[in-house]
Every structure is written in structure tokens, then in C-alpha cells.
Short mmCIF file of C-alpha atoms in Angstrom, two decimals:
data_model
loop_
_atom_site.label_atom_id
_atom_site.label_comp_id
_atom_site.label_asym_id
_atom_site.label_seq_id
_atom_site.Cartn_x
_atom_site.Cartn_y
_atom_site.Cartn_z
CA MET J 1 31.86 -38.64 -29.55
CA VAL J 2 31.14 -41.27 -26.91
CA CYS J 3 30.60 -40.18 -23.32
CA PHE J 4 30.88 -42.24 -20.16
CA ARG J 5 29.58 -41.16 -16.77
CA LEU J 6 31.93 -42.67 -14.21
CA PHE J 7 31.49 -43.39 -10.54
CA PRO J 8 31.87 -40.60 -7.96
CA VAL J 9 35.40 -39.42 -7.24
CA PRO J 10 35.80 -38.92 -3.49
CA GLY J 11 35.29 -35.23 -2.60
CA SER J 12 34.74 -34.27 -6.19
CA GLY J 13 31.28 -35.38 -7.39
CA LEU J 14 30.91 -37.11 -10.73
CA VAL J 15 33.36 -37.13 -13.60
CA LEU J 16 32.06 -36.88 -17.12
CA VAL J 17 34.55 -38.16 -19.62
CA CYS J 18 34.18 -37.93 -23.44
CA LEU J 19 36.50 -39.90 -25.67
CA VAL J 20 36.71 -38.62 -29.19
CA LEU J 21 36.84 -41.63 -31.55
CA GLY J 22 38.07 -41.76 -35.14
CA ALA J 23 41.44 -42.38 -36.72
CA VAL J 24 42.93 -42.66 -33.22
CA ARG J 25 46.59 -41.58 -32.95
CA SER J 26 46.39 -40.26 -29.46
CA TYR J 27 44.35 -40.00 -26.31
CA ALA J 28 41.75 -37.34 -27.13
CA LEU J 29 40.13 -36.55 -23.78
CA GLU J 30 37.69 -34.12 -22.22
CA LEU J 31 37.13 -33.90 -18.49
CA ASN J 32 34.49 -31.86 -16.58
CA LEU J 33 35.16 -32.31 -12.90
CA THR J 34 32.42 -31.22 -10.51
CA ASP J 35 32.31 -30.60 -6.77
CA SER J 36 29.78 -31.95 -4.23
CA GLY J 37 27.33 -29.25 -5.35
CA LYS J 38 27.62 -30.41 -8.99
CA ALA J 39 29.36 -27.21 -10.02
CA THR J 40 32.29 -27.40 -12.37
CA CYS J 41 35.57 -26.98 -10.51
CA LEU J 42 38.07 -28.11 -13.11
CA TYR J 43 37.76 -28.41 -16.90
CA ALA J 44 40.31 -29.93 -19.32
CA LYS J 45 40.38 -31.05 -22.91
CA TRP J 46 43.55 -32.23 -24.53
CA GLN J 47 45.32 -34.72 -26.76
CA MET J 48 48.47 -36.60 -25.85
CA ASN J 49 50.61 -39.61 -26.69
CA PHE J 50 53.92 -41.03 -25.44
CA THR J 51 56.98 -42.50 -27.20
CA VAL J 52 59.19 -44.81 -25.11
CA ARG J 53 62.60 -46.16 -26.06
CA TYR J 54 63.51 -49.40 -24.28
CA GLU J 55 66.15 -52.11 -24.29
CA THR J 56 65.20 -55.51 -25.60
CA THR J 57 66.29 -58.98 -24.47
CA ASN J 58 68.77 -59.19 -27.36
CA LYS J 59 70.45 -55.95 -26.19
CA THR J 60 69.04 -53.79 -28.97
CA TYR J 61 66.74 -50.79 -28.55
CA LYS J 62 63.20 -50.28 -29.81
CA THR J 63 60.78 -47.42 -29.74
CA VAL J 64 57.07 -47.80 -29.09
CA THR J 65 54.28 -45.21 -29.22
CA ILE J 66 51.62 -45.40 -26.56
CA SER J 67 48.54 -43.74 -27.99
CA ASP J 68 45.46 -45.81 -27.18
CA ARG J 69 45.26 -48.70 -24.72
CA GLY J 70 41.50 -48.97 -24.38
CA THR J 71 39.41 -47.96 -21.40
CA VAL J 72 40.40 -44.82 -19.53
CA THR J 73 39.57 -44.19 -15.86
CA TYR J 74 40.01 -41.06 -13.68
CA ASN J 75 40.39 -42.45 -10.14
CA GLY J 76 41.99 -39.88 -7.82
CA SER J 77 41.04 -36.71 -9.80
CA ILE J 78 40.08 -34.01 -7.30
CA CYS J 79 38.85 -30.42 -7.26
CA GLY J 80 41.26 -29.56 -4.42
CA ASP J 81 40.84 -28.14 -0.95
CA ASP J 82 42.78 -26.17 1.63
CA GLN J 83 45.40 -28.94 2.01
CA ASN J 84 45.62 -30.31 -1.56
CA GLY J 85 45.53 -28.63 -4.90
CA PRO J 86 43.49 -29.83 -7.91
CA LYS J 87 44.73 -32.95 -9.65
CA ILE J 88 43.90 -34.79 -12.84
CA ALA J 89 44.64 -38.46 -12.56
CA VAL J 90 44.28 -40.75 -15.60
CA GLN J 91 44.70 -44.51 -15.80
CA PHE J 92 44.79 -46.37 -19.07
CA GLY J 93 45.60 -49.99 -18.22
CA PRO J 94 47.50 -51.83 -15.48
CA GLY J 95 50.69 -49.83 -14.67
CA PHE J 96 49.95 -46.98 -17.14
CA SER J 97 48.89 -43.66 -15.61
CA TRP J 98 49.20 -39.88 -15.99
CA ILE J 99 48.82 -37.14 -13.36
CA ALA J 100 48.77 -33.34 -13.57
CA ASN J 101 49.03 -31.26 -10.39
CA PHE J 102 47.85 -27.62 -9.95
CA SER J 103 48.30 -24.97 -7.29
CA LYS J 104 47.03 -21.39 -6.70
CA ALA J 105 48.59 -18.10 -5.71
CA ALA J 106 46.99 -14.67 -5.08
CA SER J 107 46.18 -13.86 -8.72
CA THR J 108 47.39 -16.90 -10.69
CA TYR J 109 47.15 -20.66 -10.75
CA SER J 110 49.83 -23.04 -12.00
CA ILE J 111 50.27 -26.32 -13.76
CA ASP J 112 52.97 -27.47 -11.39
CA SER J 113 53.96 -30.88 -12.62
CA ILE J 114 53.17 -33.85 -14.84
CA SER J 115 53.90 -37.45 -14.00
CA PHE J 116 53.73 -40.37 -16.46
CA SER J 117 54.05 -44.00 -15.46
CA TYR J 118 54.37 -46.99 -17.82
CA ASN J 119 54.70 -50.75 -17.35
CA THR J 120 57.46 -52.56 -19.26
CA GLY J 121 55.94 -55.75 -17.84
CA ASP J 122 53.04 -55.36 -20.25
CA ASN J 123 53.79 -57.92 -22.93
CA THR J 124 51.46 -56.36 -25.45
CA THR J 125 53.26 -52.99 -25.47
CA PHE J 126 56.71 -54.21 -24.51
CA PRO J 127 56.84 -57.84 -25.58
CA ASP J 128 60.61 -58.17 -25.49
CA ALA J 129 61.68 -55.66 -22.81
CA GLU J 130 64.82 -56.65 -20.93
CA ASP J 131 63.74 -55.02 -17.66
CA LYS J 132 60.19 -55.55 -16.47
CA GLY J 133 58.42 -53.15 -14.10
CA ILE J 134 56.64 -49.82 -13.64
CA LEU J 135 58.77 -46.75 -14.44
CA THR J 136 57.79 -43.16 -13.72
CA VAL J 137 58.89 -39.91 -15.34
CA ASP J 138 58.26 -36.63 -13.44
CA GLU J 139 58.36 -33.23 -15.17
CA LEU J 140 58.25 -29.89 -13.28
CA LEU J 141 56.42 -27.25 -15.33
CA ALA J 142 55.39 -24.25 -13.21
CA ILE J 143 53.21 -22.77 -15.99
CA LYS J 144 51.50 -19.74 -14.46
CA ILE J 145 48.01 -18.71 -15.69
CA PRO J 146 45.91 -15.71 -14.54
CA LEU J 147 43.18 -16.85 -12.12
CA ASN J 148 39.87 -17.38 -13.87
CA ASP J 149 41.48 -17.64 -17.30
CA LEU J 150 41.23 -20.72 -19.62
CA PHE J 151 44.67 -21.93 -20.69
CA ARG J 152 44.91 -22.81 -24.38
CA CYS J 153 47.78 -24.40 -26.27
CA ASN J 154 46.97 -25.79 -29.75
CA SER J 155 50.66 -26.11 -30.70
CA LEU J 156 52.55 -29.29 -30.08
CA SER J 157 54.38 -29.33 -26.74
CA THR J 158 57.09 -31.93 -26.17
CA LEU J 159 58.68 -33.14 -22.96
CA GLU J 160 61.71 -35.40 -23.14
CA LYS J 161 63.37 -37.25 -20.27
CA ASN J 162 64.75 -40.70 -19.51
CA ASP J 163 64.01 -42.21 -22.94
CA VAL J 164 60.40 -40.93 -22.84
CA VAL J 165 58.97 -38.37 -25.17
CA GLN J 166 55.61 -36.86 -24.18
CA HIS J 167 53.53 -35.06 -26.81
CA TYR J 168 50.61 -32.71 -25.97
CA TRP J 169 48.51 -30.54 -28.30
CA ASP J 170 45.00 -28.99 -28.54
CA VAL J 171 45.15 -28.35 -24.80
CA LEU J 172 42.40 -26.48 -22.96
CA VAL J 173 42.49 -26.38 -19.16
CA GLN J 174 41.15 -24.35 -16.25
CA ALA J 175 41.62 -25.19 -12.62
CA PHE J 176 39.82 -23.32 -9.82
CA VAL J 177 36.79 -22.60 -12.00
CA GLN J 178 34.80 -19.73 -10.53
CA ASN J 179 31.04 -20.11 -9.90
CA GLY J 180 30.94 -23.34 -11.91
CA THR J 181 31.40 -21.58 -15.21
CA VAL J 182 34.36 -22.16 -17.46
CA SER J 183 35.95 -18.78 -18.42
CA THR J 184 35.70 -17.31 -21.94
CA ASN J 185 39.02 -15.42 -21.32
CA GLU J 186 41.87 -17.39 -22.83
CA PHE J 187 45.50 -17.33 -21.82
CA LEU J 188 47.64 -18.59 -24.76
CA CYS J 189 50.86 -20.51 -24.45
CA ASP J 190 53.93 -18.83 -25.97
CA GLU J 191 53.95 -21.18 -28.99
CA ASP J 192 50.36 -20.24 -29.92
CA LYS J 193 51.18 -16.56 -29.77
CA THR J 194 53.59 -16.88 -32.71
CA SER J 195 52.25 -19.93 -34.59
CA THR J 196 49.73 -20.52 -37.36
CA VAL J 197 47.52 -23.25 -36.03
CA ALA J 198 44.28 -22.61 -37.83
CA PRO J 199 43.51 -24.18 -41.25
CA THR J 200 44.27 -21.97 -44.23
CA ILE J 201 41.30 -19.97 -45.49
CA HIS J 202 41.19 -19.95 -49.24
CA THR J 203 40.31 -16.67 -50.93
CA THR J 204 39.10 -16.17 -54.49
CA VAL J 205 41.98 -13.71 -55.21
CA PRO J 206 45.32 -15.12 -53.99
CA SER J 207 47.73 -12.75 -52.31
CA PRO J 208 51.02 -12.22 -54.07
CA THR J 209 53.85 -14.32 -52.77
CA THR J 210 57.58 -14.43 -53.22
CA THR J 211 58.93 -17.05 -55.58
CA PRO J 212 60.88 -19.75 -53.72
CA THR J 213 64.33 -20.75 -54.80
CA PRO J 214 64.17 -24.04 -56.81
CA LYS J 215 65.45 -27.03 -54.91
CA GLU J 216 67.29 -30.12 -56.15
CA LYS J 217 65.53 -33.47 -56.00
CA PRO J 218 65.42 -34.67 -52.34
CA GLU J 219 67.16 -37.84 -51.22
CA ALA J 220 64.78 -40.79 -50.70
CA GLY J 221 64.62 -42.17 -47.20
CA THR J 222 63.32 -45.50 -45.89
CA TYR J 223 60.97 -45.42 -42.89
CA SER J 224 59.20 -48.17 -40.97
CA VAL J 225 56.84 -48.76 -38.10
CA ASN J 226 56.94 -51.84 -35.90
CA ASN J 227 54.16 -53.62 -34.02
CA GLY J 228 55.96 -55.70 -31.45
CA ASN J 229 58.63 -57.71 -33.30
CA ASP J 230 56.98 -57.28 -36.72
CA THR J 231 57.21 -54.52 -39.24
CA CYS J 232 53.70 -53.27 -39.99
CA LEU J 233 54.35 -50.25 -42.18
CA LEU J 234 56.99 -49.53 -44.82
CA ALA J 235 57.66 -46.27 -46.66
CA THR J 236 60.37 -45.17 -49.05
CA MET J 237 60.21 -41.63 -50.41
CA GLY J 238 61.94 -38.35 -51.09
CA LEU J 239 60.04 -35.49 -49.55
CA GLN J 240 60.02 -31.81 -50.58
CA LEU J 241 57.81 -29.42 -48.58
CA ASN J 242 56.27 -26.36 -50.17
CA ILE J 243 55.18 -23.82 -47.54
CA THR J 244 53.58 -20.37 -47.85
CA GLN J 245 53.32 -18.22 -44.78
CA ASP J 246 52.90 -14.45 -44.55
CA LYS J 247 53.10 -14.24 -48.35
CA VAL J 248 56.52 -15.88 -48.29
CA ALA J 249 57.00 -19.19 -50.13
CA SER J 250 59.73 -21.61 -49.22
CA VAL J 251 60.85 -25.10 -50.39
CA ILE J 252 62.33 -27.54 -47.85
CA ASN J 253 63.95 -30.88 -48.68
CA ILE J 254 63.69 -33.43 -45.86
CA ASN J 255 66.99 -35.06 -45.00
CA PRO J 256 66.30 -38.73 -44.21
CA ASN J 257 69.55 -39.12 -42.40
CA THR J 258 68.43 -36.72 -39.62
CA THR J 259 64.72 -37.68 -39.65
CA HIS J 260 63.25 -40.25 -37.26
CA SER J 261 60.08 -42.32 -37.74
CA THR J 262 57.49 -43.61 -35.28
CA GLY J 263 53.86 -44.55 -35.67
CA SER J 264 51.21 -47.14 -35.05
CA CYS J 265 49.25 -49.80 -36.93
CA ARG J 266 45.66 -50.83 -36.53
CA SER J 267 43.23 -52.92 -38.53
CA HIS J 268 41.78 -49.98 -40.44
CA THR J 269 44.19 -47.11 -39.83
CA ALA J 270 47.97 -46.71 -39.76
CA LEU J 271 50.16 -43.76 -38.83
CA LEU J 272 53.65 -42.82 -39.95
CA ARG J 273 55.06 -39.91 -37.99
CA LEU J 274 58.31 -38.20 -39.01
CA ASN J 275 60.23 -35.74 -36.83
CA SER J 276 63.57 -34.01 -36.69
CA SER J 277 65.20 -31.00 -35.06
CA THR J 278 63.01 -28.67 -37.08
CA ILE J 279 59.95 -30.84 -37.67
CA LYS J 280 57.84 -31.38 -34.55
CA TYR J 281 55.70 -33.89 -36.50
CA LEU J 282 54.81 -34.76 -40.02
CA ASP J 283 52.03 -37.31 -39.94
CA PHE J 284 50.81 -39.50 -42.73
CA VAL J 285 47.56 -41.28 -41.77
CA PHE J 286 46.36 -44.16 -43.97
CA ALA J 287 42.91 -45.74 -43.91
CA VAL J 288 41.09 -48.77 -45.38
CA LYS J 289 38.10 -48.26 -47.66
CA ASN J 290 35.60 -50.82 -48.83
CA GLU J 291 37.53 -53.45 -46.89
CA ASN J 292 39.84 -54.05 -49.90
CA ARG J 293 41.84 -50.88 -50.61
CA PHE J 294 43.96 -48.35 -48.71
CA TYR J 295 44.69 -44.72 -49.25
CA LEU J 296 46.39 -41.64 -47.72
CA LYS J 297 43.56 -39.99 -45.75
CA GLU J 298 45.23 -37.41 -43.60
CA VAL J 299 48.41 -35.28 -43.28
CA ASN J 300 49.27 -33.17 -40.26
CA VAL J 301 52.39 -31.03 -39.84
CA SER J 302 53.90 -28.76 -37.26
CA MET J 303 57.47 -27.43 -37.81
CA TYR J 304 59.82 -24.57 -37.19
CA LEU J 305 60.54 -22.17 -40.01
CA VAL J 306 63.81 -20.31 -40.59
CA ASN J 307 62.31 -17.13 -38.99
CA GLY J 308 61.68 -18.99 -35.79
CA SER J 309 57.89 -19.21 -36.17
CA VAL J 310 55.90 -22.43 -36.03
CA PHE J 311 53.91 -23.58 -39.11
CA SER J 312 51.00 -26.00 -38.48
CA ILE J 313 48.43 -27.37 -40.89
CA ALA J 314 46.11 -30.40 -40.82
CA ASN J 315 43.81 -32.00 -43.42
CA ASN J 316 41.92 -35.24 -42.71
CA ASN J 317 39.94 -35.35 -45.96
CA LEU J 318 42.57 -36.42 -48.48
CA SER J 319 42.52 -39.20 -51.07
CA TYR J 320 45.94 -40.05 -52.43
CA TRP J 321 48.08 -43.21 -52.96
CA ASP J 322 45.19 -45.59 -53.51
CA ALA J 323 46.04 -49.33 -53.91
CA PRO J 324 44.59 -52.78 -53.08
CA LEU J 325 45.14 -54.18 -49.60
CA GLY J 326 47.99 -56.67 -49.63
CA SER J 327 49.95 -54.61 -52.11
CA SER J 328 52.16 -51.54 -52.05
CA TYR J 329 51.75 -48.20 -53.85
CA MET J 330 54.67 -47.06 -56.00
CA CYS J 331 55.31 -43.91 -57.99
CA ASN J 332 58.87 -43.08 -59.13
CA LYS J 333 57.83 -39.82 -60.86
CA GLU J 334 57.20 -36.60 -58.98
CA GLN J 335 53.79 -36.36 -57.32
CA THR J 336 52.19 -33.58 -55.29
CA VAL J 337 50.03 -34.06 -52.21
CA SER J 338 48.01 -30.88 -51.80
CA VAL J 339 47.31 -30.56 -48.09
CA SER J 340 46.12 -26.92 -48.27
CA GLY J 341 46.65 -23.78 -50.20
CA ALA J 342 49.64 -23.01 -48.02
CA PHE J 343 51.17 -26.49 -47.86
CA GLN J 344 52.01 -29.11 -50.49
CA ILE J 345 54.29 -32.12 -50.40
CA ASN J 346 56.23 -33.24 -53.50
CA THR J 347 57.14 -36.91 -53.41
CA PHE J 348 59.86 -38.64 -55.38
CA ASP J 349 60.66 -42.36 -55.77
CA LEU J 350 57.63 -43.16 -53.60
CA ARG J 351 56.75 -46.66 -52.39
CA VAL J 352 54.47 -47.24 -49.38
CA GLN J 353 52.68 -50.12 -47.76
CA PRO J 354 50.78 -49.29 -44.55
CA PHE J 355 48.96 -52.67 -44.16
CA ASN J 356 49.62 -56.40 -44.44
CA VAL J 357 53.40 -56.22 -44.52
CA THR J 358 54.90 -59.69 -44.43
CA GLN J 359 58.48 -60.56 -43.42
CA GLY J 360 59.40 -56.86 -43.44
CA LYS J 361 59.23 -56.64 -47.21
CA TYR J 362 57.06 -54.80 -49.77
CA SER J 363 54.40 -56.72 -51.56
CA THR J 364 53.71 -56.46 -55.31
CA ALA J 365 53.35 -52.76 -56.22
CA GLN J 366 50.56 -50.90 -57.96
CA ASP J 367 52.37 -48.30 -60.01
CA CYS J 368 50.96 -44.78 -60.40
CA SER J 369 51.46 -45.13 -64.16
CA ALA J 370 48.49 -47.54 -64.12
CA ASP J 371 46.36 -44.55 -63.10
CA ASP J 372 47.64 -42.63 -66.07
CA ASP J 373 46.94 -45.58 -68.39
CA ASN J 374 43.43 -45.93 -67.02
CA PHE J 375 42.94 -42.24 -67.72
CA LEU J 376 44.32 -42.38 -71.22
CA VAL J 377 42.40 -45.46 -72.39
CA PRO J 378 38.95 -43.82 -72.51
CA ILE J 379 40.50 -40.77 -74.17
CA ALA J 380 42.11 -42.95 -76.86
CA VAL J 381 38.87 -44.88 -77.42
CA GLY J 382 36.87 -41.65 -77.60
CA ALA J 383 39.40 -40.13 -80.10
CA ALA J 384 39.21 -43.30 -82.26
CA LEU J 385 35.38 -43.28 -82.29
CA ALA J 386 35.43 -39.55 -83.16
CA GLY J 387 37.82 -40.34 -86.08
CA VAL J 388 35.58 -43.10 -87.40
CA LEU J 389 32.53 -40.86 -87.12
CA ILE J 390 34.31 -38.12 -89.15
CA LEU J 391 35.29 -40.60 -91.86
CA VAL J 392 31.74 -41.89 -92.11
CA LEU J 393 30.38 -38.35 -92.43
CA LEU J 394 32.97 -37.47 -95.09
CA ALA J 395 32.12 -40.60 -97.07
CA TYR J 396 28.46 -39.77 -96.81
CA PHE J 397 28.84 -36.21 -98.05
CA ILE J 398 31.16 -37.27 -100.90
CA GLY J 399 28.68 -39.93 -102.01
CA LEU J 400 25.81 -37.45 -101.73
CA LYS J 401 27.69 -34.89 -103.90
CA ARG J 402 28.40 -37.49 -106.58
CA HIS J 403 24.76 -38.50 -106.54
CA HIS J 404 23.59 -34.95 -107.23
CA ALA J 405 26.21 -34.53 -109.96
CA GLY J 406 24.80 -37.61 -111.71
CA TYR J 407 21.29 -36.09 -111.77
CA GLU J 408 22.60 -32.80 -113.28
CA GLN J 409 24.35 -34.59 -116.18
CA PHE J 410 21.22 -36.52 -116.98
#
């Protein structure tokens, strides 16, 4: 975690901002806003990213994910006074900003609205946008929270308006902090009251579960992520989700015809995010190791189940689909990615290349059968050596027996 102490915000003291670094897929922010007496007046910690659909100069449409544009500033964030309510103001580059406004009633405070502005004139993010300029999307929320309670929402919240999709999760916020101390009383959002957001705890004796109905092989879909005009990630795969919740097991085939893909590409990490009407997000995060290989490092999922509940699991310590940089990974047979005891993904007809895609095509593939061959070779060699050793021992004992028999006849 890297912390920056910024300059004073007028009427609000100093702002301490911590940016959580790692396999960055979002803005992961923590804000402790203090008043002139250096007492905390507003606390917030949250993650967010934005997906924008825009028209290009050749009259087609593209989608870009805004998840990390470098240095973040907080000019205009205030604790609030008799005339103005508290406000969080975030800037992350020329023409890109985000604002949250709060107000207070007798026994509650509210998150009133959120405003997001983006700049299609930025040639790095929107290199081929037809219309250039700063566009703003305003969302009225009116989320009421008991005064002196900390609002928590770990579940993914999505706001959609005017070709912009805003994603928020792992949210903690308290405005109008009393006596400079953030409350330990939490007020949960509705989604968290019914969702499973904590990692699965494995027990030594598994609870009995119902047996899911077998599913047919899922249809393979082709997904891609663009970086500007170039394709930077390719994936083709049939996906089958195995979920266990409340001792009930279910198998879900992903339909590629109703599934959308977004993501991002960086020098050492790449993200493929799938979503549909029932899947809030299914993230595949790839990483580079030893500067010459890539692998699947992380899977995150949040989705609606048939009973209306939300199922959420994350694991950032995986090691699947290992292949050299500059190549793709391919496996036509069924494979299983075990994310947790409650969530596994079966893949079929898999091929993926998250780095060094050229001309929008896959590079030479490393087949998963090579892993099997590498595993079988030492077994075969060991078996052959064991066979030779047995033959040598047999020959020795036969020769020894004949030698003794010769002595007895003499």
C-alpha cells in the first residue's frame, strides 16, 4: 500500500489517500478526510471502474474500460458545513473526474448523487472517438444510512446510463463522522444482506450436498479485449460453472451468444471480464512470471442464482494455463479450474493468449497434452529402470542357485 499526503483542501484540513497497488483492475481508494482540528469528518474506502461505449470515426462502436489512469487527486473534497453537505471529489487525469454528494436529516445521512465525467478528447483512452469533449453522467441515489453508522457494500453495484456503466464494490463510507472516530456499527446494503461475499471456509468434514443435474458440453465462445485499435487479448472457450451454496450444487453453462466481454491489458497483467444478465462479472486475471511465461493468476465471480441470491467468490492465488510469452495456451479436452471448494470452472476447447497478440490472431499454441507428456516421461523412464533392475536381480539369483547346485553335485 502506497500512501500520499496531499495539500490542504480548503476548509477540510489534510487528505490522506492510500492507493492499493497490485494487479490493478480498478481504482482501489481509501480517503480519510479531516477538519481544521485534524479530526476525521468523512471516511471512505472503495473500488470502482467505468466502461464507456463510444462511436468511432468510421461509424462503428467500441467499448473501453477506465480503471487506472495514473495519479489521483482530491481537489474539492469537503467535510461540509451549514450551507454545503460533505463531498468526495476525485480527479484522475485531464477531463476525468468523479463526485459523490452527501446530505443529513434528523437521524440519517444520505448518499445523494454520483457524477462521473470523462474526456473523449483524450487520445490515449479514446484514440478514434468521433466526438471529442468532456461528457458527464449524473446518477441520483438517495441511499439513506442511520446517522453514525458505517455503510458497507461488498457486493458489486452497477449503474448504467448514456452508454456508461459504473461498477462499485468493497465500499465502506461514513459521512458526518462523530467525534473524529469512524463507527464500528455497520449498515449493510441490500445486496450484502442476501449475498455470499466472504471466501469459502474449508472444513475437514464436507457437508452433504445435493447432486447437480449433469449438463451437456457448453458451446465455445470467442472473446477479445482491445487496447485502442489493436486486439491485446484473445480467448476461445466453453465454460461450465459448478457452484455449491447452502449445500445445493448447481451446474451452469455459459451461453456465449448472450455474454459480453471487456477488460484491460498491461505489460505484466491482463484482465478478461465476462458479464451477462445473470453474471455481474466473471474475471480472469493473467500475470507474467519470470519475464518469459504467463499464467492464470486470479478468478473473481459475482452472479445471480436461480433463487435470487448473489454468489460471489474470489481467489488471487491460482496457477493454471501456463505457457511461454509470445505463444497461446490450448487445451481441447475438459479441464477444471478450482477457484474454491464452492466454485469450479470446467473449460472445453480452450485457447487463450493474454499477451503479445499480433494482427488479432493467435500465436503458436502450447497444448496441455505437452504437460501430460512431461508428466508421463519420468514415469515411463522410472518403470523401465525398475524393469531392468528386476531382470538383473532375477539373473543374479538364478546364477547363484546354479552355482550352489554345482557344488552339491561335486
